[in-house]
Amino acid sequence: MTSDRDTAADAPSADQSGTENAGRCEWCGEEFDTQQWHYPGTERTAEGELLLRVFCSQHCRAHWEYRDSTPAAGE
């Protein structure tokens, strides 16, 4: 018997458009083994939806975090 928790952990992640994105880095697009642990990150949409981002390396996650914390031009 599998629990909802087990099923959710095995489910692929999705990008903002709802497209399955399991096994690809959110920053560089590199494919990786989904059976291995990878660097996660989270963010919220304007509507308050929580998005889980997965990265192939600490380097890619750091780039994503830096981009997210850098003000846009003119701000």
PDB file of N, CA and C in Angstrom:
ATOM      1  N   MET A   1       0.845  -1.175   0.000  1.00  0.00           N
ATOM      2  CA  MET A   1       0.000   0.000   0.000  1.00  0.00           C
ATOM      3  C   MET A   1       0.889   1.236   0.000  1.00  0.00           C
ATOM      4  N   THR A   2       0.574   2.219  -0.834  1.00  0.00           N
ATOM      5  CA  THR A   2       1.336   3.459  -0.851  1.00  0.00           C
ATOM      6  C   THR A   2       0.491   4.575  -0.276  1.00  0.00           C
ATOM      7  N   SER A   3       1.139   5.475   0.425  1.00  0.00           N
ATOM      8  CA  SER A   3       0.427   6.616   0.988  1.00  0.00           C
ATOM      9  C   SER A   3       0.441   7.769  -0.005  1.00  0.00           C
ATOM     10  N   ASP A   4      -0.388   8.784   0.251  1.00  0.00           N
ATOM     11  CA  ASP A   4      -0.386   9.980  -0.594  1.00  0.00           C
ATOM     12  C   ASP A   4       0.978  10.644  -0.565  1.00  0.00           C
ATOM     13  N   ARG A   5       1.638  10.580   0.583  1.00  0.00           N
ATOM     14  CA  ARG A   5       2.956  11.191   0.714  1.00  0.00           C
ATOM     15  C   ARG A   5       3.958  10.510  -0.214  1.00  0.00           C
ATOM     16  N   ASP A   6       3.950   9.171  -0.261  1.00  0.00           N
ATOM     17  CA  ASP A   6       4.850   8.437  -1.145  1.00  0.00           C
ATOM     18  C   ASP A   6       4.578   8.785  -2.599  1.00  0.00           C
ATOM     19  N   THR A   7       3.327   8.854  -2.967  1.00  0.00           N
ATOM     20  CA  THR A   7       2.952   9.169  -4.341  1.00  0.00           C
ATOM     21  C   THR A   7       3.401  10.571  -4.710  1.00  0.00           C
ATOM     22  N   ALA A   8       3.205  11.540  -3.831  1.00  0.00           N
ATOM     23  CA  ALA A   8       3.596  12.918  -4.108  1.00  0.00           C
ATOM     24  C   ALA A   8       5.105  13.038  -4.264  1.00  0.00           C
ATOM     25  N   ALA A   9       5.868  12.296  -3.473  1.00  0.00           N
ATOM     26  CA  ALA A   9       7.325  12.370  -3.559  1.00  0.00           C
ATOM     27  C   ALA A   9       7.836  11.827  -4.884  1.00  0.00           C
ATOM     28  N   ASP A  10       7.110  10.882  -5.469  1.00  0.00           N
ATOM     29  CA  ASP A  10       7.528  10.288  -6.732  1.00  0.00           C
ATOM     30  C   ASP A  10       7.009  11.048  -7.945  1.00  0.00           C
ATOM     31  N   ALA A  11       6.104  11.984  -7.731  1.00  0.00           N
ATOM     32  CA  ALA A  11       5.497  12.708  -8.852  1.00  0.00           C
ATOM     33  C   ALA A  11       6.492  13.697  -9.445  1.00  0.00           C
ATOM     34  N   PRO A  12       6.460  13.890 -10.762  1.00  0.00           N
ATOM     35  CA  PRO A  12       7.353  14.860 -11.389  1.00  0.00           C
ATOM     36  C   PRO A  12       6.969  16.277 -11.015  1.00  0.00           C
ATOM     37  N   SER A  13       7.956  17.169 -10.983  1.00  0.00           N
ATOM     38  CA  SER A  13       7.666  18.575 -10.739  1.00  0.00           C
ATOM     39  C   SER A  13       7.135  19.187 -12.029  1.00  0.00           C
ATOM     40  N   ALA A  14       6.639  20.400 -11.954  1.00  0.00           N
ATOM     41  CA  ALA A  14       6.119  21.065 -13.150  1.00  0.00           C
ATOM     42  C   ALA A  14       6.603  22.503 -13.174  1.00  0.00           C
ATOM     43  N   ASP A  15       6.806  23.044 -14.366  1.00  0.00           N
ATOM     44  CA  ASP A  15       7.167  24.447 -14.474  1.00  0.00           C
ATOM     45  C   ASP A  15       5.895  25.282 -14.386  1.00  0.00           C
ATOM     46  N   GLN A  16       6.003  26.617 -14.503  1.00  0.00           N
ATOM     47  CA  GLN A  16       4.847  27.490 -14.336  1.00  0.00           C
ATOM     48  C   GLN A  16       3.741  27.203 -15.341  1.00  0.00           C
ATOM     49  N   SER A  17       4.068  26.694 -16.504  1.00  0.00           N
ATOM     50  CA  SER A  17       3.043  26.403 -17.499  1.00  0.00           C
ATOM     51  C   SER A  17       2.366  25.064 -17.226  1.00  0.00           C
ATOM     52  N   GLY A  18       2.846  24.336 -16.196  1.00  0.00           N
ATOM     53  CA  GLY A  18       2.269  23.043 -15.872  1.00  0.00           C
ATOM     54  C   GLY A  18       2.932  21.899 -16.605  1.00  0.00           C
ATOM     55  N   THR A  19       3.957  22.176 -17.380  1.00  0.00           N
ATOM     56  CA  THR A  19       4.666  21.148 -18.125  1.00  0.00           C
ATOM     57  C   THR A  19       5.569  20.368 -17.185  1.00  0.00           C
ATOM     58  N   GLU A  20       5.573  19.056 -17.311  1.00  0.00           N
ATOM     59  CA  GLU A  20       6.464  18.250 -16.475  1.00  0.00           C
ATOM     60  C   GLU A  20       7.906  18.642 -16.749  1.00  0.00           C
ATOM     61  N   ASN A  21       8.653  18.838 -15.676  1.00  0.00           N
ATOM     62  CA  ASN A  21      10.031  19.292 -15.795  1.00  0.00           C
ATOM     63  C   ASN A  21      10.951  18.435 -14.938  1.00  0.00           C
ATOM     64  N   ALA A  22      10.548  17.210 -14.597  1.00  0.00           N
ATOM     65  CA  ALA A  22      11.367  16.340 -13.763  1.00  0.00           C
ATOM     66  C   ALA A  22      12.651  15.987 -14.495  1.00  0.00           C
ATOM     67  N   GLY A  23      13.769  16.067 -13.779  1.00  0.00           N
ATOM     68  CA  GLY A  23      15.037  15.663 -14.358  1.00  0.00           C
ATOM     69  C   GLY A  23      15.759  16.744 -15.128  1.00  0.00           C
ATOM     70  N   ARG A  24      15.316  17.984 -15.021  1.00  0.00           N
ATOM     71  CA  ARG A  24      15.997  19.107 -15.680  1.00  0.00           C
ATOM     72  C   ARG A  24      16.207  20.231 -14.675  1.00  0.00           C
ATOM     73  N   CYS A  25      17.396  20.810 -14.720  1.00  0.00           N
ATOM     74  CA  CYS A  25      17.741  21.927 -13.848  1.00  0.00           C
ATOM     75  C   CYS A  25      16.910  23.155 -14.234  1.00  0.00           C
ATOM     76  N   GLU A  26      16.359  23.837 -13.242  1.00  0.00           N
ATOM     77  CA  GLU A  26      15.551  25.037 -13.490  1.00  0.00           C
ATOM     78  C   GLU A  26      16.391  26.192 -14.021  1.00  0.00           C
ATOM     79  N   TRP A  27      17.706  26.177 -13.780  1.00  0.00           N
ATOM     80  CA  TRP A  27      18.552  27.284 -14.219  1.00  0.00           C
ATOM     81  C   TRP A  27      19.179  27.029 -15.589  1.00  0.00           C
ATOM     82  N   CYS A  28      19.879  25.908 -15.740  1.00  0.00           N
ATOM     83  CA  CYS A  28      20.639  25.670 -16.973  1.00  0.00           C
ATOM     84  C   CYS A  28      19.979  24.675 -17.918  1.00  0.00           C
ATOM     85  N   GLY A  29      18.984  23.934 -17.436  1.00  0.00           N
ATOM     86  CA  GLY A  29      18.295  22.965 -18.276  1.00  0.00           C
ATOM     87  C   GLY A  29      18.991  21.621 -18.397  1.00  0.00           C
ATOM     88  N   GLU A  30      20.106  21.456 -17.703  1.00  0.00           N
ATOM     89  CA  GLU A  30      20.853  20.195 -17.729  1.00  0.00           C
ATOM     90  C   GLU A  30      19.991  19.060 -17.176  1.00  0.00           C
ATOM     91  N   GLU A  31      20.028  17.914 -17.843  1.00  0.00           N
ATOM     92  CA  GLU A  31      19.314  16.741 -17.336  1.00  0.00           C
ATOM     93  C   GLU A  31      20.093  16.138 -16.173  1.00  0.00           C
ATOM     94  N   PHE A  32      19.366  15.578 -15.202  1.00  0.00           N
ATOM     95  CA  PHE A  32      20.010  14.902 -14.083  1.00  0.00           C
ATOM     96  C   PHE A  32      19.184  13.697 -13.663  1.00  0.00           C
ATOM     97  N   ASP A  33      19.801  12.827 -12.878  1.00  0.00           N
ATOM     98  CA  ASP A  33      19.167  11.603 -12.394  1.00  0.00           C
ATOM     99  C   ASP A  33      18.148  11.957 -11.312  1.00  0.00           C
ATOM    100  N   THR A  34      16.883  11.693 -11.565  1.00  0.00           N
ATOM    101  CA  THR A  34      15.829  12.042 -10.612  1.00  0.00           C
ATOM    102  C   THR A  34      15.831  11.153  -9.374  1.00  0.00           C
ATOM    103  N   GLN A  35      16.613  10.082  -9.389  1.00  0.00           N
ATOM    104  CA  GLN A  35      16.708   9.204  -8.225  1.00  0.00           C
ATOM    105  C   GLN A  35      17.731   9.720  -7.215  1.00  0.00           C
ATOM    106  N   GLN A  36      18.491  10.755  -7.564  1.00  0.00           N
ATOM    107  CA  GLN A  36      19.494  11.349  -6.687  1.00  0.00           C
ATOM    108  C   GLN A  36      18.953  12.652  -6.095  1.00  0.00           C
ATOM    109  N   TRP A  37      19.488  13.040  -4.934  1.00  0.00           N
ATOM    110  CA  TRP A  37      19.091  14.297  -4.302  1.00  0.00           C
ATOM    111  C   TRP A  37      19.673  15.457  -5.098  1.00  0.00           C
ATOM    112  N   HIS A  38      18.887  16.536  -5.239  1.00  0.00           N
ATOM    113  CA  HIS A  38      19.349  17.746  -5.907  1.00  0.00           C
ATOM    114  C   HIS A  38      18.950  18.961  -5.095  1.00  0.00           C
ATOM    115  N   TYR A  39      19.505  20.104  -5.432  1.00  0.00           N
ATOM    116  CA  TYR A  39      19.343  21.329  -4.664  1.00  0.00           C
ATOM    117  C   TYR A  39      17.988  21.974  -4.934  1.00  0.00           C
ATOM    118  N   PRO A  40      17.107  22.051  -3.924  1.00  0.00           N
ATOM    119  CA  PRO A  40      15.784  22.635  -4.138  1.00  0.00           C
ATOM    120  C   PRO A  40      15.747  24.135  -3.836  1.00  0.00           C
ATOM    121  N   GLY A  41      14.759  24.778  -4.360  1.00  0.00           N
ATOM    122  CA  GLY A  41      14.464  26.170  -4.066  1.00  0.00           C
ATOM    123  C   GLY A  41      12.963  26.366  -4.211  1.00  0.00           C
ATOM    124  N   THR A  42      12.414  27.332  -3.506  1.00  0.00           N
ATOM    125  CA  THR A  42      10.980  27.589  -3.608  1.00  0.00           C
ATOM    126  C   THR A  42      10.736  29.067  -3.847  1.00  0.00           C
ATOM    127  N   GLU A  43       9.583  29.349  -4.435  1.00  0.00           N
ATOM    128  CA  GLU A  43       9.139  30.724  -4.601  1.00  0.00           C
ATOM    129  C   GLU A  43       7.619  30.721  -4.672  1.00  0.00           C
ATOM    130  N   ARG A  44       7.029  31.897  -4.506  1.00  0.00           N
ATOM    131  CA  ARG A  44       5.574  32.025  -4.591  1.00  0.00           C
ATOM    132  C   ARG A  44       5.209  32.882  -5.794  1.00  0.00           C
ATOM    133  N   THR A  45       4.119  32.493  -6.450  1.00  0.00           N
ATOM    134  CA  THR A  45       3.596  33.280  -7.564  1.00  0.00           C
ATOM    135  C   THR A  45       2.832  34.470  -6.989  1.00  0.00           C
ATOM    136  N   ALA A  46       2.429  35.388  -7.855  1.00  0.00           N
ATOM    137  CA  ALA A  46       1.632  36.537  -7.428  1.00  0.00           C
ATOM    138  C   ALA A  46       0.317  36.088  -6.793  1.00  0.00           C
ATOM    139  N   GLU A  47      -0.169  34.922  -7.197  1.00  0.00           N
ATOM    140  CA  GLU A  47      -1.419  34.382  -6.653  1.00  0.00           C
ATOM    141  C   GLU A  47      -1.202  33.620  -5.347  1.00  0.00           C
ATOM    142  N   GLY A  48       0.045  33.503  -4.899  1.00  0.00           N
ATOM    143  CA  GLY A  48       0.351  32.819  -3.656  1.00  0.00           C
ATOM    144  C   GLY A  48       0.634  31.336  -3.789  1.00  0.00           C
ATOM    145  N   GLU A  49       0.671  30.829  -5.010  1.00  0.00           N
ATOM    146  CA  GLU A  49       0.962  29.409  -5.234  1.00  0.00           C
ATOM    147  C   GLU A  49       2.444  29.151  -4.970  1.00  0.00           C
ATOM    148  N   LEU A  50       2.752  28.078  -4.247  1.00  0.00           N
ATOM    149  CA  LEU A  50       4.130  27.711  -3.942  1.00  0.00           C
ATOM    150  C   LEU A  50       4.695  26.871  -5.078  1.00  0.00           C
ATOM    151  N   LEU A  51       5.844  27.289  -5.615  1.00  0.00           N
ATOM    152  CA  LEU A  51       6.509  26.559  -6.693  1.00  0.00           C
ATOM    153  C   LEU A  51       7.801  25.961  -6.164  1.00  0.00           C
ATOM    154  N   LEU A  52       8.044  24.708  -6.473  1.00  0.00           N
ATOM    155  CA  LEU A  52       9.278  24.027  -6.096  1.00  0.00           C
ATOM    156  C   LEU A  52      10.195  24.020  -7.299  1.00  0.00           C
ATOM    157  N   ARG A  53      11.404  24.517  -7.128  1.00  0.00           N
ATOM    158  CA  ARG A  53      12.412  24.528  -8.184  1.00  0.00           C
ATOM    159  C   ARG A  53      13.511  23.544  -7.797  1.00  0.00           C
ATOM    160  N   VAL A  54      14.048  22.817  -8.776  1.00  0.00           N
ATOM    161  CA  VAL A  54      15.115  21.852  -8.512  1.00  0.00           C
ATOM    162  C   VAL A  54      16.280  22.171  -9.438  1.00  0.00           C
ATOM    163  N   PHE A  55      17.492  22.121  -8.890  1.00  0.00           N
ATOM    164  CA  PHE A  55      18.699  22.509  -9.612  1.00  0.00           C
ATOM    165  C   PHE A  55      19.710  21.367  -9.629  1.00  0.00           C
ATOM    166  N   CYS A  56      20.516  21.308 -10.687  1.00  0.00           N
ATOM    167  CA  CYS A  56      21.489  20.223 -10.834  1.00  0.00           C
ATOM    168  C   CYS A  56      22.698  20.403  -9.919  1.00  0.00           C
ATOM    169  N   SER A  57      22.949  21.635  -9.477  1.00  0.00           N
ATOM    170  CA  SER A  57      24.121  21.887  -8.638  1.00  0.00           C
ATOM    171  C   SER A  57      23.871  23.083  -7.726  1.00  0.00           C
ATOM    172  N   GLN A  58      24.712  23.213  -6.727  1.00  0.00           N
ATOM    173  CA  GLN A  58      24.648  24.363  -5.834  1.00  0.00           C
ATOM    174  C   GLN A  58      24.944  25.641  -6.621  1.00  0.00           C
ATOM    175  N   HIS A  59      25.815  25.543  -7.608  1.00  0.00           N
ATOM    176  CA  HIS A  59      26.175  26.673  -8.464  1.00  0.00           C
ATOM    177  C   HIS A  59      24.934  27.235  -9.175  1.00  0.00           C
ATOM    178  N   CYS A  60      24.137  26.361  -9.789  1.00  0.00           N
ATOM    179  CA  CYS A  60      22.928  26.805 -10.496  1.00  0.00           C
ATOM    180  C   CYS A  60      21.911  27.397  -9.521  1.00  0.00           C
ATOM    181  N   ARG A  61      21.766  26.785  -8.356  1.00  0.00           N
ATOM    182  CA  ARG A  61      20.824  27.325  -7.370  1.00  0.00           C
ATOM    183  C   ARG A  61      21.269  28.709  -6.923  1.00  0.00           C
ATOM    184  N   ALA A  62      22.561  28.907  -6.724  1.00  0.00           N
ATOM    185  CA  ALA A  62      23.077  30.213  -6.318  1.00  0.00           C
ATOM    186  C   ALA A  62      22.811  31.266  -7.394  1.00  0.00           C
ATOM    187  N   HIS A  63      22.972  30.913  -8.659  1.00  0.00           N
ATOM    188  CA  HIS A  63      22.660  31.852  -9.748  1.00  0.00           C
ATOM    189  C   HIS A  63      21.185  32.241  -9.714  1.00  0.00           C
ATOM    190  N   TRP A  64      20.317  31.273  -9.519  1.00  0.00           N
ATOM    191  CA  TRP A  64      18.877  31.530  -9.459  1.00  0.00           C
ATOM    192  C   TRP A  64      18.539  32.436  -8.274  1.00  0.00           C
ATOM    193  N   GLU A  65      19.140  32.161  -7.110  1.00  0.00           N
ATOM    194  CA  GLU A  65      18.887  32.990  -5.929  1.00  0.00           C
ATOM    195  C   GLU A  65      19.386  34.415  -6.145  1.00  0.00           C
ATOM    196  N   TYR A  66      20.551  34.575  -6.772  1.00  0.00           N
ATOM    197  CA  TYR A  66      21.104  35.902  -7.036  1.00  0.00           C
ATOM    198  C   TYR A  66      20.192  36.669  -7.985  1.00  0.00           C
ATOM    199  N   ARG A  67      19.737  36.006  -9.034  1.00  0.00           N
ATOM    200  CA  ARG A  67      18.836  36.641 -10.002  1.00  0.00           C
ATOM    201  C   ARG A  67      17.563  37.091  -9.305  1.00  0.00           C
ATOM    202  N   ASP A  68      17.066  36.258  -8.416  1.00  0.00           N
ATOM    203  CA  ASP A  68      15.824  36.537  -7.716  1.00  0.00           C
ATOM    204  C   ASP A  68      15.966  37.703  -6.742  1.00  0.00           C
ATOM    205  N   SER A  69      17.173  37.949  -6.236  1.00  0.00           N
ATOM    206  CA  SER A  69      17.376  39.001  -5.246  1.00  0.00           C
ATOM    207  C   SER A  69      17.899  40.299  -5.844  1.00  0.00           C
ATOM    208  N   THR A  70      18.213  40.311  -7.138  1.00  0.00           N
ATOM    209  CA  THR A  70      18.750  41.494  -7.790  1.00  0.00           C
ATOM    210  C   THR A  70      17.607  42.352  -8.325  1.00  0.00           C
ATOM    211  N   PRO A  71      17.543  43.646  -7.932  1.00  0.00           N
ATOM    212  CA  PRO A  71      16.467  44.502  -8.438  1.00  0.00           C
ATOM    213  C   PRO A  71      16.570  44.692  -9.952  1.00  0.00           C
ATOM    214  N   ALA A  72      15.437  44.787 -10.587  1.00  0.00           N
ATOM    215  CA  ALA A  72      15.402  45.025 -12.031  1.00  0.00           C
ATOM    216  C   ALA A  72      15.878  46.444 -12.318  1.00  0.00           C
ATOM    217  N   ALA A  73      16.361  46.684 -13.531  1.00  0.00           N
ATOM    218  CA  ALA A  73      16.829  48.011 -13.933  1.00  0.00           C
ATOM    219  C   ALA A  73      15.707  49.025 -13.729  1.00  0.00           C
ATOM    220  N   GLY A  74      16.061  50.169 -13.171  1.00  0.00           N
ATOM    221  CA  GLY A  74      15.092  51.229 -12.966  1.00  0.00           C
ATOM    222  C   GLY A  74      14.375  51.171 -11.623  1.00  0.00           C
ATOM    223  N   GLU A  75      14.662  50.160 -10.813  1.00  0.00           N
ATOM    224  CA  GLU A  75      14.005  50.071  -9.499  1.00  0.00           C
ATOM    225  C   GLU A  75      14.834  50.769  -8.459  1.00  0.00           C
TER     226      GLU A  75
END
